[in-house]
């Protein structure tokens, strides 16, 4: 087994109980704070939809076709965990009129650093000469596990965005797709608005 796989496997073993415990804590916190989080999240989309409408009115942006939520490798490297939110025409990434915002669902990433400090101490006792680069590589892998929680949240909230007044005021080319994934990379469909099509 190569070193990278060995460290990853060791990380899963060392952190499994902590991860499960943190998932429960995140769920409890989410139940208490979901209204505040929902408000922040929807306010960001409202701002983007208003900007889209203004650009459409000026003839600078075509009809909306995609809403994309992107994980940014650079934000995982810097530990900010910001995600990029975009509204595109059917041209997707070729849309020249950029409408984007950055937001971090911090609740989902609050335990990454704490877990990595714990892991670093433990793994150095079990694997010889674990370097900082190897620890950072595992940290990225581990943070992406928490990103799956964000994916679930965004999927759950997608219907709320389609109900916003600001969404209704934009010009759209149906169906409008909401995607989640890596920036200009692999994405997954999390929702779609078919318009009047039943």
Short mmCIF file of C-alpha atoms in Angstrom, two decimals:
data_model
loop_
_atom_site.label_atom_id
_atom_site.label_comp_id
_atom_site.label_asym_id
_atom_site.label_seq_id
_atom_site.Cartn_x
_atom_site.Cartn_y
_atom_site.Cartn_z
CA UNK A 1 0.00 0.00 0.00
CA UNK A 2 1.46 3.37 -0.93
CA UNK A 3 2.03 6.06 1.69
CA UNK A 4 -0.81 8.34 0.60
CA UNK A 5 -3.36 5.51 0.89
CA UNK A 6 -1.86 4.44 4.19
CA UNK A 7 -2.17 7.95 5.66
CA UNK A 8 -5.71 8.28 4.30
CA UNK A 9 -6.76 4.94 5.79
CA UNK A 10 -5.10 5.79 9.10
CA UNK A 11 -6.93 9.13 9.07
CA UNK A 12 -10.28 7.44 8.57
CA UNK A 13 -9.58 5.13 11.50
CA UNK A 14 -8.22 7.82 13.83
CA UNK A 15 -10.91 10.38 13.04
CA UNK A 16 -13.99 8.19 12.53
CA UNK A 17 -15.40 8.64 16.05
CA UNK A 18 -14.63 12.36 16.08
CA UNK A 19 -16.21 12.79 12.65
CA UNK A 20 -19.40 11.03 13.72
CA UNK A 21 -19.55 13.08 16.91
CA UNK A 22 -19.03 16.32 14.99
CA UNK A 23 -21.76 15.40 12.51
CA UNK A 24 -24.20 15.15 15.41
CA UNK A 25 -23.03 18.50 16.80
CA UNK A 26 -23.39 20.11 13.38
CA UNK A 27 -26.93 18.73 13.05
CA UNK A 28 -27.86 20.09 16.50
CA UNK A 29 -26.36 23.49 15.74
CA UNK A 30 -28.10 23.53 12.37
CA UNK A 31 -31.46 22.93 14.04
CA UNK A 32 -30.84 25.94 16.31
CA UNK A 33 -29.36 28.27 13.70
CA UNK A 34 -31.04 27.20 10.46
CA UNK A 35 -33.13 30.37 10.15
CA UNK A 36 -30.09 32.65 10.37
CA UNK A 37 -28.15 30.47 7.95
CA UNK A 38 -31.09 30.30 5.55
CA UNK A 39 -31.43 34.09 5.64
CA UNK A 40 -27.72 34.63 4.84
CA UNK A 41 -27.84 32.09 2.04
CA UNK A 42 -31.02 33.42 0.43
CA UNK A 43 -29.87 37.06 0.79
CA UNK A 44 -26.80 36.20 -1.27
CA UNK A 45 -28.97 34.68 -4.02
CA UNK A 46 -31.36 37.67 -3.90
CA UNK A 47 -28.43 40.02 -4.48
CA UNK A 48 -27.20 37.91 -7.41
CA UNK A 49 -30.67 37.65 -8.94
CA UNK A 50 -31.17 41.43 -8.68
CA UNK A 51 -27.82 41.97 -10.40
CA UNK A 52 -28.83 39.48 -13.11
CA UNK A 53 -32.12 41.31 -13.65
CA UNK A 54 -30.32 44.67 -13.90
CA UNK A 55 -27.85 43.30 -16.45
CA UNK A 56 -30.69 41.75 -18.44
CA UNK A 57 -32.55 45.06 -18.46
CA UNK A 58 -29.40 46.72 -19.88
CA UNK A 59 -29.09 43.99 -22.52
CA UNK A 60 -25.75 42.88 -21.07
CA UNK A 61 -26.85 39.40 -19.98
CA UNK A 62 -29.01 36.82 -21.69
CA UNK A 63 -31.64 34.59 -20.16
CA UNK A 64 -30.59 32.62 -17.12
CA UNK A 65 -29.98 28.93 -17.71
CA UNK A 66 -27.71 27.76 -14.90
CA UNK A 67 -27.12 28.44 -11.24
CA UNK A 68 -23.83 26.88 -10.17
CA UNK A 69 -22.34 26.31 -6.72
CA UNK A 70 -18.63 25.56 -6.94
CA UNK A 71 -16.08 24.20 -4.52
CA UNK A 72 -12.84 26.14 -4.90
CA UNK A 73 -9.64 24.17 -4.44
CA UNK A 74 -7.84 27.40 -3.53
CA UNK A 75 -10.24 28.15 -0.68
CA UNK A 76 -9.66 24.68 0.73
CA UNK A 77 -5.92 25.30 0.53
CA UNK A 78 -6.28 28.60 2.40
CA UNK A 79 -8.81 27.08 4.82
CA UNK A 80 -11.41 29.79 4.12
CA UNK A 81 -13.77 27.19 2.58
CA UNK A 82 -15.50 29.86 0.50
CA UNK A 83 -17.63 28.55 -2.31
CA UNK A 84 -18.40 30.34 -5.53
CA UNK A 85 -21.99 30.93 -6.63
CA UNK A 86 -22.69 31.86 -10.26
CA UNK A 87 -25.64 32.64 -12.47
CA UNK A 88 -25.03 31.79 -16.12
CA UNK A 89 -26.88 31.78 -19.39
CA UNK A 90 -27.14 28.52 -21.35
CA UNK A 91 -23.56 29.28 -22.48
CA UNK A 92 -22.53 28.27 -18.96
CA UNK A 93 -18.84 29.13 -18.39
CA UNK A 94 -18.68 31.06 -21.68
CA UNK A 95 -21.21 33.61 -20.38
CA UNK A 96 -19.39 36.96 -20.62
CA UNK A 97 -21.58 38.81 -18.09
CA UNK A 98 -20.32 37.54 -14.75
CA UNK A 99 -22.69 37.39 -11.82
CA UNK A 100 -21.03 35.67 -8.89
CA UNK A 101 -20.65 35.76 -5.13
CA UNK A 102 -18.59 33.94 -2.55
CA UNK A 103 -19.96 32.49 0.66
CA UNK A 104 -18.81 29.94 3.21
CA UNK A 105 -21.28 27.72 5.02
CA UNK A 106 -18.91 27.88 8.01
CA UNK A 107 -21.04 25.59 10.16
CA UNK A 108 -20.03 22.60 8.05
CA UNK A 109 -16.29 23.25 8.32
CA UNK A 110 -15.93 24.34 11.94
CA UNK A 111 -14.22 21.15 13.13
CA UNK A 112 -11.72 20.56 10.33
CA UNK A 113 -8.79 22.34 12.01
CA UNK A 114 -9.46 20.83 15.42
CA UNK A 115 -9.63 17.34 13.91
CA UNK A 116 -6.46 17.89 11.92
CA UNK A 117 -4.50 18.95 15.02
CA UNK A 118 -5.64 15.79 16.76
CA UNK A 119 -4.82 13.66 13.70
CA UNK A 120 -1.39 15.22 13.28
CA UNK A 121 -0.38 14.31 16.84
CA UNK A 122 -1.69 10.75 16.53
CA UNK A 123 -0.45 9.88 13.05
CA UNK A 124 3.10 11.04 13.75
CA UNK A 125 3.27 8.39 16.46
CA UNK A 126 2.05 5.65 14.11
CA UNK A 127 3.70 6.43 10.76
CA UNK A 128 7.36 7.38 10.47
CA UNK A 129 8.21 10.91 9.31
CA UNK A 130 4.83 12.18 8.18
CA UNK A 131 5.58 15.46 6.44
CA UNK A 132 3.60 18.69 6.39
CA UNK A 133 2.76 18.19 2.69
CA UNK A 134 1.28 14.79 3.47
CA UNK A 135 -0.75 16.24 6.33
CA UNK A 136 -2.05 19.05 4.11
CA UNK A 137 -3.01 16.56 1.42
CA UNK A 138 -5.00 14.52 3.92
CA UNK A 139 -6.55 17.69 5.34
CA UNK A 140 -7.88 18.56 1.88
CA UNK A 141 -9.36 15.08 1.55
CA UNK A 142 -10.91 15.36 5.00
CA UNK A 143 -12.37 18.83 4.39
CA UNK A 144 -14.06 17.51 1.25
CA UNK A 145 -15.88 15.01 3.48
CA UNK A 146 -17.45 17.97 5.27
CA UNK A 147 -18.25 19.54 1.90
CA UNK A 148 -20.72 16.71 1.37
CA UNK A 149 -22.78 18.23 4.18
CA UNK A 150 -22.84 21.51 2.28
CA UNK A 151 -23.98 19.62 -0.81
CA UNK A 152 -26.93 18.19 1.13
CA UNK A 153 -27.81 21.62 2.48
CA UNK A 154 -27.73 23.26 -0.96
CA UNK A 155 -29.85 20.49 -2.43
CA UNK A 156 -32.37 20.92 0.38
CA UNK A 157 -32.48 24.71 -0.08
CA UNK A 158 -32.70 24.78 -3.89
CA UNK A 159 -36.49 24.87 -3.91
CA UNK A 160 -36.41 28.01 -1.75
CA UNK A 161 -34.35 29.84 -4.37
CA UNK A 162 -36.85 29.02 -7.11
CA UNK A 163 -39.59 30.57 -4.94
CA UNK A 164 -37.81 33.92 -4.44
CA UNK A 165 -39.53 36.98 -5.88
CA UNK A 166 -36.19 38.04 -7.38
CA UNK A 167 -35.93 34.69 -9.17
CA UNK A 168 -39.37 35.20 -10.68
CA UNK A 169 -38.35 38.63 -12.01
CA UNK A 170 -35.39 37.38 -14.07
CA UNK A 171 -35.58 36.23 -17.67
CA UNK A 172 -34.98 32.50 -17.90
CA UNK A 173 -34.47 29.89 -20.58
CA UNK A 174 -36.10 26.77 -19.21
CA UNK A 175 -35.19 24.39 -17.87
CA UNK A 176 -32.96 26.24 -15.39
CA UNK A 177 -30.42 23.89 -13.83
CA UNK A 178 -28.76 24.18 -10.44
CA UNK A 179 -25.39 22.43 -10.33
CA UNK A 180 -22.91 21.68 -7.55
CA UNK A 181 -19.29 20.64 -7.99
CA UNK A 182 -15.77 21.79 -8.69
CA UNK A 183 -15.28 25.15 -10.38
CA UNK A 184 -15.16 24.61 -14.15
CA UNK A 185 -15.02 20.90 -13.46
CA UNK A 186 -17.25 17.97 -12.70
CA UNK A 187 -20.68 18.96 -11.41
CA UNK A 188 -23.83 17.23 -10.21
CA UNK A 189 -27.39 18.34 -10.90
CA UNK A 190 -29.05 19.18 -7.59
CA UNK A 191 -32.25 20.83 -8.83
CA UNK A 192 -34.03 22.12 -11.90
CA UNK A 193 -36.88 24.46 -12.66
CA UNK A 194 -38.84 23.30 -15.66
CA UNK A 195 -40.93 26.47 -15.80
CA UNK A 196 -44.47 25.85 -17.01
CA UNK A 197 -43.62 22.37 -18.26
CA UNK A 198 -45.49 19.76 -16.23
#
